[in-house]
Short mmCIF file of C-alpha atoms and ligand atoms in Angstrom, two decimals:
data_model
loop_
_atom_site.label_atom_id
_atom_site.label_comp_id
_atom_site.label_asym_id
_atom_site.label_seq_id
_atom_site.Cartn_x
_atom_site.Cartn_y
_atom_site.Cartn_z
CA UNK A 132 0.00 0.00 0.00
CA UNK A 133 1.33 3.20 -1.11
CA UNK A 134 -0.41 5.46 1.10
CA UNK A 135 1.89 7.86 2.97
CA UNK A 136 1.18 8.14 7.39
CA UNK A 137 0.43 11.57 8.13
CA UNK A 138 1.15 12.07 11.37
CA UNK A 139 -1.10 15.49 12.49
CA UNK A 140 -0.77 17.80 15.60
CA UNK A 141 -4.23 19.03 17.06
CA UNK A 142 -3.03 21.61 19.68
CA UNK A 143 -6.62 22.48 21.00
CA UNK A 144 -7.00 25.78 22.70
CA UNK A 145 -2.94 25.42 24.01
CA UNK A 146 0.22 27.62 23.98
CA UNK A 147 0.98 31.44 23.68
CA UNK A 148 2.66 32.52 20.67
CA UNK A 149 6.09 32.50 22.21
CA UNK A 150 5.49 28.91 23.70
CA UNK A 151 4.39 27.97 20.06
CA UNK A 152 7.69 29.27 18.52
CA UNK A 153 9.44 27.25 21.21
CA UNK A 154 7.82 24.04 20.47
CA UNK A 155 8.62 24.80 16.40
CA UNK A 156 12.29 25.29 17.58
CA UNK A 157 12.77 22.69 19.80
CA UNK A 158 10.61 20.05 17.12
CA UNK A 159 11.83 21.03 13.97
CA UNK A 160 15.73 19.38 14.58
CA UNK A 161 14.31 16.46 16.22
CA UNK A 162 12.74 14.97 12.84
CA UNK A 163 14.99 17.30 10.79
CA UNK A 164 15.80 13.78 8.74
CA UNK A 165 12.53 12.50 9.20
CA UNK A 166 11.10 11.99 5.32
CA UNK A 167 9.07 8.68 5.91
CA UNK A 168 5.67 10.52 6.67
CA UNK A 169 4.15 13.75 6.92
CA UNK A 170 4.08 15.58 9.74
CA UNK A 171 1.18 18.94 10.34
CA UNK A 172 0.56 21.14 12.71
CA UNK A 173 -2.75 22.15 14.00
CA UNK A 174 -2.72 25.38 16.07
CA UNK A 175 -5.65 27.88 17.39
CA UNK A 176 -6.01 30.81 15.19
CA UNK A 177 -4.06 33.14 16.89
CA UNK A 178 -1.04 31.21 16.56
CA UNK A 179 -0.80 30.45 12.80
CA UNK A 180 1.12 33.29 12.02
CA UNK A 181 4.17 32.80 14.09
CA UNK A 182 3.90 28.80 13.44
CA UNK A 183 4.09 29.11 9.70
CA UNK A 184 7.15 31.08 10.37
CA UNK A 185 9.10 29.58 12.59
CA UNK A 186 8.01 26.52 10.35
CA UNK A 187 9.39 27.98 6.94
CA UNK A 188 11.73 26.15 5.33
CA UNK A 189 10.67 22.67 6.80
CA UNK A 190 8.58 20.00 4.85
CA UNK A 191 5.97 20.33 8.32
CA UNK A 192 2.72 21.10 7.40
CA UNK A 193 0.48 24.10 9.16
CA UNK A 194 -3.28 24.16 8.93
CA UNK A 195 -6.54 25.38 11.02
CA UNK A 196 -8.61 23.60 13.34
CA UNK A 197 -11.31 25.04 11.80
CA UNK A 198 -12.97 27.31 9.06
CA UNK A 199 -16.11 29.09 8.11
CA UNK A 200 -17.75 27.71 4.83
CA UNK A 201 -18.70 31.39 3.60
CA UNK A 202 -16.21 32.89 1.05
CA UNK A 203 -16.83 35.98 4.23
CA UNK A 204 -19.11 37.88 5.51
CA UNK A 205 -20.92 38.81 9.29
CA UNK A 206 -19.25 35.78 10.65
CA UNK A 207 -17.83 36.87 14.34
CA UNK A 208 -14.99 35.46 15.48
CA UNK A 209 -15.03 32.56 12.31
CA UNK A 210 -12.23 32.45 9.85
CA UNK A 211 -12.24 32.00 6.43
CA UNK A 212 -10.03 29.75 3.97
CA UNK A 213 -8.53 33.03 2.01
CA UNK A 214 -7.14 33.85 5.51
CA UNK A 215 -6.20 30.73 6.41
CA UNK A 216 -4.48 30.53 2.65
CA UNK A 217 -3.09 34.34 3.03
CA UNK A 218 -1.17 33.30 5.91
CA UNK A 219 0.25 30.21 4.60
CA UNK A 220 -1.97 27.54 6.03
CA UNK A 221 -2.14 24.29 3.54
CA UNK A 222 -4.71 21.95 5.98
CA UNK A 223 -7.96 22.04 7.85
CA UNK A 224 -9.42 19.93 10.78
CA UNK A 225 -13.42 19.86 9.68
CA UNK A 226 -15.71 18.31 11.86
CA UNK A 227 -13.48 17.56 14.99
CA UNK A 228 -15.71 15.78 17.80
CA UNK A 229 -15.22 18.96 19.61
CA UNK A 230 -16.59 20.92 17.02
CA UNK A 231 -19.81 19.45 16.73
CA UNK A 232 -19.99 18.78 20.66
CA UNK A 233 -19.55 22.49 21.77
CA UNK A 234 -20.25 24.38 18.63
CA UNK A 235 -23.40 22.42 17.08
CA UNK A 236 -21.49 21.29 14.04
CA UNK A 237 -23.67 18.88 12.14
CA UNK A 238 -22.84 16.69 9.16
CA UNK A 239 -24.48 19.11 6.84
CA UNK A 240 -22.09 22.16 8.16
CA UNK A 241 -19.01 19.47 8.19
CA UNK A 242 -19.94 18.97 3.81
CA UNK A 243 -19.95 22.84 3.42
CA UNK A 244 -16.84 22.93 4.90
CA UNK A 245 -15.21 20.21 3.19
CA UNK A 246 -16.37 21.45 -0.03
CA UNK A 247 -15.05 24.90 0.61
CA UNK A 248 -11.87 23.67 1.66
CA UNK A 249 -11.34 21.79 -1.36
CA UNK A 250 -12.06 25.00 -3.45
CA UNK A 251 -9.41 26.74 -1.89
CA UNK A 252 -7.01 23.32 -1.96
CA UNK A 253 -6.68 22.79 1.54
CA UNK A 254 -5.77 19.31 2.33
CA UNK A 255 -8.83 18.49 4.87
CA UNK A 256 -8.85 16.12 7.66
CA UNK A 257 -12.46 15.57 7.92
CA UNK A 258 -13.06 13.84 11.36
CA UNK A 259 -15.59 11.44 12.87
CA UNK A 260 -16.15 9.12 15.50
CA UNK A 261 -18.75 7.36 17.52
CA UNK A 262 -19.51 8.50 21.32
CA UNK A 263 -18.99 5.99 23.86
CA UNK A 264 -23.38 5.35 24.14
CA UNK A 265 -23.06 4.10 20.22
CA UNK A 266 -20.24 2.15 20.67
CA UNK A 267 -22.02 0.96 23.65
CA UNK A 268 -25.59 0.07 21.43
CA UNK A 269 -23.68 -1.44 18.70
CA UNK A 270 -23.98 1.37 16.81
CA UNK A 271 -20.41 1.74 15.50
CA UNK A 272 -20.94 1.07 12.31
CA UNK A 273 -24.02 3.09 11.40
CA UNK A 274 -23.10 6.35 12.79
CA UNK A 275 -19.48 6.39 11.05
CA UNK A 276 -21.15 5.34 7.75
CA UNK A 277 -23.86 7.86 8.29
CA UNK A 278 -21.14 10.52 8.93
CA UNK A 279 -19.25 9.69 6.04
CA UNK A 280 -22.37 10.47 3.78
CA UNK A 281 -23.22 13.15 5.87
CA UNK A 282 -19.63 14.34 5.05
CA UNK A 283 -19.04 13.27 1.25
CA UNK A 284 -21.97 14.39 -0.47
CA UNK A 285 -21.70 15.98 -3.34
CA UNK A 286 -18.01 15.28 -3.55
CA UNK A 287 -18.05 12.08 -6.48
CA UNK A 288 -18.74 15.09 -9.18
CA UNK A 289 -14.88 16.51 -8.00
CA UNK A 290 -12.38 16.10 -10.14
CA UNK A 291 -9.68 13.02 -8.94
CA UNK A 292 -6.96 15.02 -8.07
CA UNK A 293 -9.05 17.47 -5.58
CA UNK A 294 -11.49 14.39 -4.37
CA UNK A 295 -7.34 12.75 -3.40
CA UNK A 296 -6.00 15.28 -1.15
CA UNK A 297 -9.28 14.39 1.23
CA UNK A 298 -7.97 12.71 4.49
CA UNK A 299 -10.36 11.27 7.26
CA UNK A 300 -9.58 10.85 10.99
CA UNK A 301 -11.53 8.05 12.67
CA UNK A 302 -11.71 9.26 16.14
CA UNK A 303 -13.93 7.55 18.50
CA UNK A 304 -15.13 10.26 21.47
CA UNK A 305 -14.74 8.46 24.09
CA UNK A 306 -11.19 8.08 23.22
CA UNK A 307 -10.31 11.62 23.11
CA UNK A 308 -8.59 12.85 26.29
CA UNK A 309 -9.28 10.20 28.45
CA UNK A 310 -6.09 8.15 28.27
CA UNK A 311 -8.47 5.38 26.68
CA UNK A 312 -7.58 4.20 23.28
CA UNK A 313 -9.47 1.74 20.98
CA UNK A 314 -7.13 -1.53 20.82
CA UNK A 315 -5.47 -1.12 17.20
CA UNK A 316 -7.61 -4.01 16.42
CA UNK A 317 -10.78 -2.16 17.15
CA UNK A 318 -9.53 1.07 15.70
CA UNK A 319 -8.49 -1.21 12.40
CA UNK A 320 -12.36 -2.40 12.07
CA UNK A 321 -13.48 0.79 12.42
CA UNK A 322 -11.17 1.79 9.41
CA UNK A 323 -12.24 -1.21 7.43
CA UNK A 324 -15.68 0.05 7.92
CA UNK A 325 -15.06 3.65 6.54
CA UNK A 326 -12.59 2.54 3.85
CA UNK A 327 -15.63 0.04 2.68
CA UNK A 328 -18.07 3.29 2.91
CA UNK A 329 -16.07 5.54 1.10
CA UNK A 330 -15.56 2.49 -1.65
CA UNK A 331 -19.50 2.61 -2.37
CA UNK A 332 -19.37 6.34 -2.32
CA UNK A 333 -16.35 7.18 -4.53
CA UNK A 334 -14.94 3.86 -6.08
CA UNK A 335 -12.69 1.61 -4.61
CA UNK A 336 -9.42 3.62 -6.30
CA UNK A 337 -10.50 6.65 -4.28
CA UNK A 338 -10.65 4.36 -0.73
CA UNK A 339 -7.80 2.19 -1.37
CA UNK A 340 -5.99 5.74 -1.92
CA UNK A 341 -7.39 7.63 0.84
CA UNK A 342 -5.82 8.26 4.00
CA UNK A 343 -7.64 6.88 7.39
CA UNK A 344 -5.56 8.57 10.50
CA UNK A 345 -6.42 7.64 14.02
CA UNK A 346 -7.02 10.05 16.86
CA UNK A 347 -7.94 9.68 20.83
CA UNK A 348 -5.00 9.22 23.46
CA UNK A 349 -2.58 8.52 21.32
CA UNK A 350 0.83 8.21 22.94
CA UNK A 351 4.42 7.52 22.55
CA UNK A 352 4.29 4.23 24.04
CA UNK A 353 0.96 3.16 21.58
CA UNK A 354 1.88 5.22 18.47
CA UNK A 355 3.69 1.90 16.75
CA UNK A 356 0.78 -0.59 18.13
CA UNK A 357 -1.77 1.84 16.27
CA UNK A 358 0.01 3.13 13.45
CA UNK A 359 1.61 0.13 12.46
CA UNK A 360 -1.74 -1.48 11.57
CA UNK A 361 -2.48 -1.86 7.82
CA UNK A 362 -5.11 0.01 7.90
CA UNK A 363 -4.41 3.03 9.72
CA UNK A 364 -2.53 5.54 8.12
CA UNK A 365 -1.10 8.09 10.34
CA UNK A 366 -2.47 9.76 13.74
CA UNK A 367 -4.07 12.94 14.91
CA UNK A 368 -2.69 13.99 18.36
CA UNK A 369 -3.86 15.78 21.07
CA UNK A 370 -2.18 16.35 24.24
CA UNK A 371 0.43 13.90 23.46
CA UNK A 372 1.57 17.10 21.04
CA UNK A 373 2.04 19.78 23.08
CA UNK A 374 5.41 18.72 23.98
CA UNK A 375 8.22 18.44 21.27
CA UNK A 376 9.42 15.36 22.56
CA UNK A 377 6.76 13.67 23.33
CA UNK A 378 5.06 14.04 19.62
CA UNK A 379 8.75 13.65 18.12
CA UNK A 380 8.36 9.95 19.29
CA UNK A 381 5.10 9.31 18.34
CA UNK A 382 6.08 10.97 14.61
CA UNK A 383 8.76 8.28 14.63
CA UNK A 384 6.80 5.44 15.31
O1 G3H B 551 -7.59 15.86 17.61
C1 G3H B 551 -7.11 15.12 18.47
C2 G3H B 551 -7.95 14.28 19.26
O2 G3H B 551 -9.01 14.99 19.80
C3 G3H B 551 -7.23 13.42 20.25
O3 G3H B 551 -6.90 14.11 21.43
P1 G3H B 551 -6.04 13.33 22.54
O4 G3H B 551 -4.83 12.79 21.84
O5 G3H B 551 -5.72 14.35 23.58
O6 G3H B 551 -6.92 12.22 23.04
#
């Protein structure tokens, strides 16, 4: 399989700008010869800026945690992809569990976003992910299938190249923060699941090509378990990130 890990830094609502340059400092020499995967950062607004600066030069990625789907407009405290773009941002979370927990983000919102994002060329990391009372009802299945047609529609009339640069986190809620993590077995079904969804949606090329990372406590010490896996093709980190160290490890699987 040919697709290549992306291995994707969600920083949350964390770090000043001057504790932002340090971690950029600090990172950047400790994967300096790093060319395996792809490594992106994910910082609050605020912050871009001074990332994609101190990030110039390097192959590491910087995108948003979030835009607006309007072009602009009477959007308060939203941000739009031409800003995101101005400032040299390349990627966009969409859809992070947090997202549609605390700001109402449905899967219709999550499809304007995507498709927006792809206008502009963002490479978006669409993510979804059952809570713990799905899981719990057997309802694992259904939900991430019904999110990933929530998500995709209207996307099979793209052109290849733009439909390709789409990547998907499968991140199941009740893995996010807690210091649980699905066993790489049950993260790898989950996979298998969306990988078969997005094969009915958009052809089999487009799944077998599309990237599948895995989010919720991942760690240094379960980074290789998880990644590893055939299926899963890269990781998106939370508080395992913050700290150069710490997410140089899990970047080196
Ligand atoms: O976007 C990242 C996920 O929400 C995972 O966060 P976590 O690694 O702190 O569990």
């Amino acid at each position: 399989m040919s697709r290549k890990a992306l291995i994707a830094a969600n920083w949350k609502m964390y770090k000043t700008p001057a504790e932002a340059k340090a971690f950029v400092d600090a990172f950047l020499p400790l994967v300096a010869d790093h060319t395996r995967d792809e490594i992106a950062l994910f910082p609050s607004p605020v912050l871009l800026p001074t990332v994609v600066e101190a990030a110039r030069g390097s192959s590491i990625a910087i995108g948003a945690q979030n835009i607006h789907f309007a072009e602009e407009g009477a959007y308060t405290g939203e941000t739009s992809a031409s800003q995101l773009a101005a400032i040299g941002g390349t990627h966009t979370l969409i859809g992070h569990s947090e997202r549609r927990q605390y700001f109402g983000e449905t899967d219709d919102i999550v499809n304007k976003k995507l498709h927006t994002a792809l206008k502009h060329g963002f490479v978006p990391v669409v993510c979804i992910g059952e809570v713990l009372g799905e899981r719990e009802a057997g309802m694992t299945a259904s939900v991430l299938k019904i999110q990933v047609n929530g998500a995709f529609a209207g996307i099979k009339g793209l052109a290849a190249e733009v439909i390709s640069s789409i990547v998907i986190a499968y991140e199941p809620v009740w893995a996010i923060g807690t210091g649980k993590t699905a066993t790489p077995e049950m993260a790898a079904d989950a996979h298998r699941i969306i990988r078969a969804e997005v094969s009915s949606l958009l052809g089999s090329d487009v799944a077998a090509n599309m990237r599948i990372l895995y989010g919720g406590s991942v760690k240094p010490d379960n980074a290789t378990a998880l990644i590893g896996q055939e299926e899963i093709d890269g990781a998106l980190v939370g508080g395992a990130s913050l700290k150069p160290d710490s997410f140089a490890s899990i970047v080196k699987y």
